């Protein structure tokens, strides 16, 4: 007879009927769940790829929304090297050229980031009520409507407002995409599907660089930048079709007690709707949620703010901290220089056309780096890739800064070459691995809100970058500090500090199921000791402890009955 277990933490029932219904939906097969978890661990990547083709397709559809964000944000900084854009929204400078004022170079990307922060804050309540699927669809519609503002913008103020409003759905996409990928993927596919988000970001940058370069050659009018804005309508339409066909995350249904709908969603994810695989995944998801509620089953009865406070206590506080700092590291390790590449190349001696040409190499290098990271993750753990990646990037940033001391005719090309290699290393290590780490670290019950907090920390760090990076790169005549490629020295120091934090605080998540991570975090295991063997050891200790408590409770019960019986005599 199969072993059953209940208690998903859905709160106390209001009446007998609710209690009966709660018991029915909360029962699950523990033996089936544990065998499913073991099978996932032992499955090869090739077997997982064959068995979960549907799952991969739907996850890639959600991650595609990141392409829009990468495209839009890169477009903002690339436009500053485009002569028709500067002529439309800039002012005439002393050297007879049109140039967008420094304040607008800061405000345009800055307002988009502020909009993204607002989007992050609305993600948690939206996903709670509407789920990942409908939240994404609504935001795609919102985004498509808002593209009209920058496309038709008569002045730079309207352009700024348009970027701000577009940032709101971009912020939602940043949270929903990695959360969905992490929840639906298996252990073998999880690193690929979560790091795919970084590849989508790079694809967006590459498309943006190609659009700007191509239309700057084809048009010398405002269409050179208006058509790249309009291309976002095509992205939105294609993504909306993909999201419409995808199922909701089964975890969302299960946590709401809608087991039947959760099972239906799982059937759409597994190979050819295999019913046995669907039951395995359902039991494993229920078992994972049960593990999380072992220590704090009363969470379902807490209000919104009480839950957020609980997220900042105990093991969940540690998980929140790691997710936030890991994403902050991604922002502060010098990656902002990539977005401002054309400006760095110009101030290092290249003309506008040469800068745009060299800039095309950056997202191309990032694309190769991200693809290579999938191979690297098969042999090296996330923690090691993150740590050594930061060290190598620090050396490359020092080399980038040293390029400023080269002769004037080679300084720009040298900086471009080093930054291209840096981009490849970044997208081989920190860029994609960060998505994997922050997606795996949060607990299931706090995934959306933890990712929101972590992405908020990332965007907050990027606000600093949006002020400082253009200021450091720009020449004094443009209101900058004139550091140029020497900006690399500043970010090299931040890379070394980030590597130190990684060594002591970021654990290895490679090959660990969501339940194993819960066990390790609940027991406060050191970041350097995270592995399946340690998780199994602590799980066994928990079982022995629960057995002793059960036996003690049983003995006390027998003693109480005996005492009452004696008193009656």
mmCIF file of C-alpha atoms in Angstrom, residues 245-492:
data_model
loop_
_atom_site.group_PDB
_atom_site.id
_atom_site.type_symbol
_atom_site.label_atom_id
_atom_site.label_comp_id
_atom_site.label_asym_id
_atom_site.label_seq_id
_atom_site.Cartn_x
_atom_site.Cartn_y
_atom_site.Cartn_z
ATOM 1 C CA UNK A 245 -0.250 28.295 -25.852
ATOM 2 C CA UNK A 246 1.838 27.657 -22.691
ATOM 3 C CA UNK A 247 0.327 26.196 -19.482
ATOM 4 C CA UNK A 248 0.388 27.960 -16.129
ATOM 5 C CA UNK A 249 3.071 26.890 -13.641
ATOM 6 C CA UNK A 250 1.726 23.775 -11.841
ATOM 7 C CA UNK A 251 3.233 25.051 -8.583
ATOM 8 C CA UNK A 252 0.891 28.064 -8.749
ATOM 9 C CA UNK A 253 -2.158 25.804 -8.898
ATOM 10 C CA UNK A 254 -0.897 23.393 -6.238
ATOM 11 C CA UNK A 255 -0.157 26.142 -3.718
ATOM 12 C CA UNK A 256 -3.711 27.426 -4.210
ATOM 13 C CA UNK A 257 -5.063 23.925 -3.555
ATOM 14 C CA UNK A 258 -6.233 23.417 -7.162
ATOM 15 C CA UNK A 259 -4.652 19.986 -7.586
ATOM 16 C CA UNK A 260 -6.776 18.962 -10.579
ATOM 17 C CA UNK A 261 -5.772 22.049 -12.578
ATOM 18 C CA UNK A 262 -2.168 21.564 -11.494
ATOM 19 C CA UNK A 263 -2.320 18.022 -12.884
ATOM 20 C CA UNK A 264 -3.717 19.354 -16.187
ATOM 21 C CA UNK A 265 -0.851 21.843 -16.455
ATOM 22 C CA UNK A 266 1.692 19.093 -15.802
ATOM 23 C CA UNK A 267 0.123 16.907 -18.510
ATOM 24 C CA UNK A 268 0.795 19.712 -21.026
ATOM 25 C CA UNK A 269 4.422 19.897 -19.900
ATOM 26 C CA UNK A 270 5.417 16.206 -19.944
ATOM 27 C CA UNK A 271 6.182 14.079 -22.984
ATOM 28 C CA UNK A 272 3.021 13.356 -25.014
ATOM 29 C CA UNK A 273 0.946 13.942 -21.887
ATOM 30 C CA UNK A 274 2.289 10.723 -20.301
ATOM 31 C CA UNK A 275 -0.083 10.151 -17.302
ATOM 32 C CA UNK A 276 2.514 8.248 -15.234
ATOM 33 C CA UNK A 277 5.083 11.020 -15.629
ATOM 34 C CA UNK A 278 2.406 13.574 -14.802
ATOM 35 C CA UNK A 279 1.568 11.803 -11.527
ATOM 36 C CA UNK A 280 5.264 11.603 -10.649
ATOM 37 C CA UNK A 281 5.793 15.312 -11.204
ATOM 38 C CA UNK A 282 2.637 16.168 -9.288
ATOM 39 C CA UNK A 283 3.696 14.091 -6.268
ATOM 40 C CA UNK A 284 7.218 15.571 -6.347
ATOM 41 C CA UNK A 285 5.884 19.136 -6.468
ATOM 42 C CA UNK A 286 3.538 18.437 -3.551
ATOM 43 C CA UNK A 287 6.393 16.829 -1.609
ATOM 44 C CA UNK A 288 8.618 19.887 -2.230
ATOM 45 C CA UNK A 289 5.942 22.246 -0.959
ATOM 46 C CA UNK A 290 5.376 20.005 2.080
ATOM 47 C CA UNK A 291 9.104 20.110 2.903
ATOM 48 C CA UNK A 292 9.035 23.916 2.870
ATOM 49 C CA UNK A 293 6.081 24.028 5.243
ATOM 50 C CA UNK A 294 7.535 21.573 7.739
ATOM 51 C CA UNK A 295 8.870 24.283 10.053
ATOM 52 C CA UNK A 296 6.291 27.015 9.495
ATOM 53 C CA UNK A 297 2.934 25.554 8.461
ATOM 54 C CA UNK A 298 1.223 28.569 9.998
ATOM 55 C CA UNK A 299 2.474 30.782 7.142
ATOM 56 C CA UNK A 300 -0.797 30.434 5.226
ATOM 57 C CA UNK A 301 -2.634 32.240 8.027
ATOM 58 C CA UNK A 302 -0.310 35.251 7.949
ATOM 59 C CA UNK A 303 -1.049 38.514 6.169
ATOM 60 C CA UNK A 304 0.981 39.918 3.275
ATOM 61 C CA UNK A 305 3.377 42.023 5.342
ATOM 62 C CA UNK A 306 3.805 39.288 7.953
ATOM 63 C CA UNK A 307 4.887 36.930 5.177
ATOM 64 C CA UNK A 308 7.416 39.447 3.897
ATOM 65 C CA UNK A 309 8.805 39.822 7.425
ATOM 66 C CA UNK A 310 9.054 36.035 7.716
ATOM 67 C CA UNK A 311 10.987 36.011 4.449
ATOM 68 C CA UNK A 312 13.598 38.156 6.199
ATOM 69 C CA UNK A 313 14.034 35.721 9.093
ATOM 70 C CA UNK A 314 15.867 32.432 9.524
ATOM 71 C CA UNK A 315 16.930 30.420 6.486
ATOM 72 C CA UNK A 316 14.732 32.473 4.149
ATOM 73 C CA UNK A 317 16.623 35.633 5.142
ATOM 74 C CA UNK A 318 19.848 33.983 4.010
ATOM 75 C CA UNK A 319 18.263 32.924 0.723
ATOM 76 C CA UNK A 320 16.944 36.445 0.132
ATOM 77 C CA UNK A 321 20.348 37.958 0.881
ATOM 78 C CA UNK A 322 22.179 35.611 -1.526
ATOM 79 C CA UNK A 323 19.699 36.218 -4.349
ATOM 80 C CA UNK A 324 19.875 40.009 -3.881
ATOM 81 C CA UNK A 325 23.677 40.201 -3.689
ATOM 82 C CA UNK A 326 24.170 37.741 -6.570
ATOM 83 C CA UNK A 327 22.074 39.936 -8.858
ATOM 84 C CA UNK A 328 23.764 43.089 -7.526
ATOM 85 C CA UNK A 329 27.123 41.562 -8.456
ATOM 86 C CA UNK A 330 25.890 41.075 -12.014
ATOM 87 C CA UNK A 331 25.176 44.798 -12.201
ATOM 88 C CA UNK A 332 28.330 46.078 -10.476
ATOM 89 C CA UNK A 333 30.991 43.859 -12.095
ATOM 90 C CA UNK A 334 31.484 46.222 -15.044
ATOM 91 C CA UNK A 335 28.738 44.890 -17.305
ATOM 92 C CA UNK A 336 27.334 48.429 -17.688
ATOM 93 C CA UNK A 337 30.393 49.310 -19.794
ATOM 94 C CA UNK A 338 29.131 46.870 -22.453
ATOM 95 C CA UNK A 339 25.936 48.888 -22.920
ATOM 96 C CA UNK A 340 27.973 52.096 -23.251
ATOM 97 C CA UNK A 341 30.523 50.462 -25.569
ATOM 98 C CA UNK A 342 30.021 52.888 -28.494
ATOM 99 C CA UNK A 343 30.627 55.873 -26.211
ATOM 100 C CA UNK A 344 33.799 54.273 -24.805
ATOM 101 C CA UNK A 345 35.117 53.570 -28.311
ATOM 102 C CA UNK A 346 34.385 57.114 -29.479
ATOM 103 C CA UNK A 347 36.199 58.652 -26.514
ATOM 104 C CA UNK A 348 39.105 56.265 -27.108
ATOM 105 C CA UNK A 349 39.688 57.586 -30.631
ATOM 106 C CA UNK A 350 37.242 55.855 -33.011
ATOM 107 C CA UNK A 351 34.643 57.709 -35.089
ATOM 108 C CA UNK A 352 30.892 57.030 -34.816
ATOM 109 C CA UNK A 353 30.794 54.535 -37.710
ATOM 110 C CA UNK A 354 33.797 52.593 -36.418
ATOM 111 C CA UNK A 355 32.300 52.566 -32.910
ATOM 112 C CA UNK A 356 29.035 51.025 -34.143
ATOM 113 C CA UNK A 357 30.955 48.437 -36.157
ATOM 114 C CA UNK A 358 33.104 47.388 -33.183
ATOM 115 C CA UNK A 359 30.004 47.422 -31.004
ATOM 116 C CA UNK A 360 28.452 44.679 -33.166
ATOM 117 C CA UNK A 361 31.158 42.334 -31.880
ATOM 118 C CA UNK A 362 30.072 42.711 -28.240
ATOM 119 C CA UNK A 363 26.645 40.983 -28.344
ATOM 120 C CA UNK A 364 28.043 38.443 -30.834
ATOM 121 C CA UNK A 365 30.759 37.564 -28.305
ATOM 122 C CA UNK A 366 28.105 37.438 -25.592
ATOM 123 C CA UNK A 367 26.043 35.004 -27.661
ATOM 124 C CA UNK A 368 29.004 32.645 -28.049
ATOM 125 C CA UNK A 369 29.849 32.978 -24.365
ATOM 126 C CA UNK A 370 26.333 32.072 -23.207
ATOM 127 C CA UNK A 371 26.171 29.035 -25.493
ATOM 128 C CA UNK A 372 29.566 27.906 -24.192
ATOM 129 C CA UNK A 373 28.329 28.322 -20.604
ATOM 130 C CA UNK A 374 25.877 25.461 -21.140
ATOM 131 C CA UNK A 375 28.790 23.148 -21.918
ATOM 132 C CA UNK A 376 30.815 24.553 -19.010
ATOM 133 C CA UNK A 377 27.989 23.972 -16.515
ATOM 134 C CA UNK A 378 28.009 20.259 -17.376
ATOM 135 C CA UNK A 379 31.501 19.978 -15.870
ATOM 136 C CA UNK A 380 31.872 22.873 -13.400
ATOM 137 C CA UNK A 381 29.519 23.983 -10.606
ATOM 138 C CA UNK A 382 27.704 27.323 -10.548
ATOM 139 C CA UNK A 383 29.660 28.606 -7.561
ATOM 140 C CA UNK A 384 33.063 27.915 -9.159
ATOM 141 C CA UNK A 385 32.069 29.478 -12.481
ATOM 142 C CA UNK A 386 30.816 32.587 -10.696
ATOM 143 C CA UNK A 387 33.927 32.932 -8.536
ATOM 144 C CA UNK A 388 36.608 32.365 -11.183
ATOM 145 C CA UNK A 389 34.644 34.355 -13.746
ATOM 146 C CA UNK A 390 34.815 37.408 -11.498
ATOM 147 C CA UNK A 391 38.572 37.008 -11.082
ATOM 148 C CA UNK A 392 39.183 36.765 -14.842
ATOM 149 C CA UNK A 393 36.886 39.729 -15.487
ATOM 150 C CA UNK A 394 38.845 41.804 -12.965
ATOM 151 C CA UNK A 395 42.055 41.130 -14.926
ATOM 152 C CA UNK A 396 40.381 42.040 -18.233
ATOM 153 C CA UNK A 397 39.018 45.285 -16.791
ATOM 154 C CA UNK A 398 42.543 46.211 -15.677
ATOM 155 C CA UNK A 399 43.695 45.508 -19.251
ATOM 156 C CA UNK A 400 40.862 47.684 -20.581
ATOM 157 C CA UNK A 401 41.995 50.515 -18.340
ATOM 158 C CA UNK A 402 45.590 50.007 -19.468
ATOM 159 C CA UNK A 403 44.516 50.445 -23.122
ATOM 160 C CA UNK A 404 44.115 54.167 -22.419
ATOM 161 C CA UNK A 405 47.904 54.462 -22.167
ATOM 162 C CA UNK A 406 48.430 53.027 -25.672
ATOM 163 C CA UNK A 407 49.148 55.368 -28.634
ATOM 164 C CA UNK A 408 46.099 57.362 -29.774
ATOM 165 C CA UNK A 409 45.776 55.499 -33.094
ATOM 166 C CA UNK A 410 45.491 52.089 -31.400
ATOM 167 C CA UNK A 411 43.875 52.962 -28.051
ATOM 168 C CA UNK A 412 40.285 52.661 -29.326
ATOM 169 C CA UNK A 413 40.911 49.369 -31.124
ATOM 170 C CA UNK A 414 42.753 47.965 -28.095
ATOM 171 C CA UNK A 415 39.899 48.921 -25.763
ATOM 172 C CA UNK A 416 37.415 47.396 -28.222
ATOM 173 C CA UNK A 417 39.348 44.127 -28.398
ATOM 174 C CA UNK A 418 39.661 43.794 -24.627
ATOM 175 C CA UNK A 419 36.000 44.705 -24.061
ATOM 176 C CA UNK A 420 34.970 42.069 -26.631
ATOM 177 C CA UNK A 421 36.896 39.383 -24.721
ATOM 178 C CA UNK A 422 35.473 40.717 -21.428
ATOM 179 C CA UNK A 423 31.937 40.449 -22.857
ATOM 180 C CA UNK A 424 32.533 36.834 -23.840
ATOM 181 C CA UNK A 425 33.883 35.962 -20.378
ATOM 182 C CA UNK A 426 31.009 37.816 -18.684
ATOM 183 C CA UNK A 427 28.412 35.927 -20.745
ATOM 184 C CA UNK A 428 30.279 32.677 -20.162
ATOM 185 C CA UNK A 429 30.243 33.094 -16.383
ATOM 186 C CA UNK A 430 28.505 35.784 -14.313
ATOM 187 C CA UNK A 431 25.893 36.821 -16.904
ATOM 188 C CA UNK A 432 24.081 33.488 -17.371
ATOM 189 C CA UNK A 433 25.087 31.786 -14.103
ATOM 190 C CA UNK A 434 23.487 34.600 -12.104
ATOM 191 C CA UNK A 435 20.081 33.717 -13.567
ATOM 192 C CA UNK A 436 20.591 30.098 -12.563
ATOM 193 C CA UNK A 437 21.658 30.981 -9.005
ATOM 194 C CA UNK A 438 18.895 33.493 -8.263
ATOM 195 C CA UNK A 439 16.249 31.189 -9.747
ATOM 196 C CA UNK A 440 17.330 28.183 -7.675
ATOM 197 C CA UNK A 441 18.126 29.865 -4.346
ATOM 198 C CA UNK A 442 14.604 31.070 -3.312
ATOM 199 C CA UNK A 443 12.091 28.719 -1.689
ATOM 200 C CA UNK A 444 8.983 27.832 -3.701
ATOM 201 C CA UNK A 445 6.597 29.790 -1.485
ATOM 202 C CA UNK A 446 8.745 32.947 -1.673
ATOM 203 C CA UNK A 447 10.109 32.572 -5.207
ATOM 204 C CA UNK A 448 8.211 35.449 -6.825
ATOM 205 C CA UNK A 449 8.713 37.888 -3.949
ATOM 206 C CA UNK A 450 12.400 36.926 -3.473
ATOM 207 C CA UNK A 451 13.101 37.329 -7.170
ATOM 208 C CA UNK A 452 11.299 40.673 -7.045
ATOM 209 C CA UNK A 453 13.513 41.822 -4.169
ATOM 210 C CA UNK A 454 16.640 40.518 -5.912
ATOM 211 C CA UNK A 455 15.802 42.138 -9.229
ATOM 212 C CA UNK A 456 15.013 45.333 -7.333
ATOM 213 C CA UNK A 457 18.523 45.217 -5.848
ATOM 214 C CA UNK A 458 19.917 44.728 -9.357
ATOM 215 C CA UNK A 459 17.981 47.670 -10.749
ATOM 216 C CA UNK A 460 18.920 49.829 -7.758
ATOM 217 C CA UNK A 461 22.573 49.078 -8.502
ATOM 218 C CA UNK A 462 21.974 49.881 -12.146
ATOM 219 C CA UNK A 463 20.602 53.285 -11.161
ATOM 220 C CA UNK A 464 24.049 54.032 -9.763
ATOM 221 C CA UNK A 465 25.609 52.745 -12.972
ATOM 222 C CA UNK A 466 23.386 54.985 -15.088
ATOM 223 C CA UNK A 467 24.733 58.014 -13.275
ATOM 224 C CA UNK A 468 28.358 56.987 -12.919
ATOM 225 C CA UNK A 469 29.194 54.983 -16.068
ATOM 226 C CA UNK A 470 28.391 57.704 -18.647
ATOM 227 C CA UNK A 471 29.962 60.273 -16.313
ATOM 228 C CA UNK A 472 33.214 58.296 -16.166
ATOM 229 C CA UNK A 473 33.253 57.493 -19.882
ATOM 230 C CA UNK A 474 32.315 60.927 -21.252
ATOM 231 C CA UNK A 475 34.864 63.606 -22.061
ATOM 232 C CA UNK A 476 35.051 66.774 -19.918
ATOM 233 C CA UNK A 477 33.599 68.772 -22.844
ATOM 234 C CA UNK A 478 30.438 66.637 -22.527
ATOM 235 C CA UNK A 479 30.201 67.123 -18.765
ATOM 236 C CA UNK A 480 32.017 63.878 -17.898
ATOM 237 C CA UNK A 481 35.109 62.999 -15.893
ATOM 238 C CA UNK A 482 37.128 61.916 -18.912
ATOM 239 C CA UNK A 483 38.225 58.533 -17.539
ATOM 240 C CA UNK A 484 37.396 56.756 -20.784
ATOM 241 C CA UNK A 485 38.648 53.174 -20.785
ATOM 242 C CA UNK A 486 40.281 53.804 -17.367
ATOM 243 C CA UNK A 487 36.777 53.199 -15.996
ATOM 244 C CA UNK A 488 37.832 49.555 -16.097
ATOM 245 C CA UNK A 489 40.042 50.110 -13.050
ATOM 246 C CA UNK A 490 37.011 51.116 -10.959
ATOM 247 C CA UNK A 491 34.990 48.054 -11.864
ATOM 248 C CA UNK A 492 37.996 45.739 -11.468
#
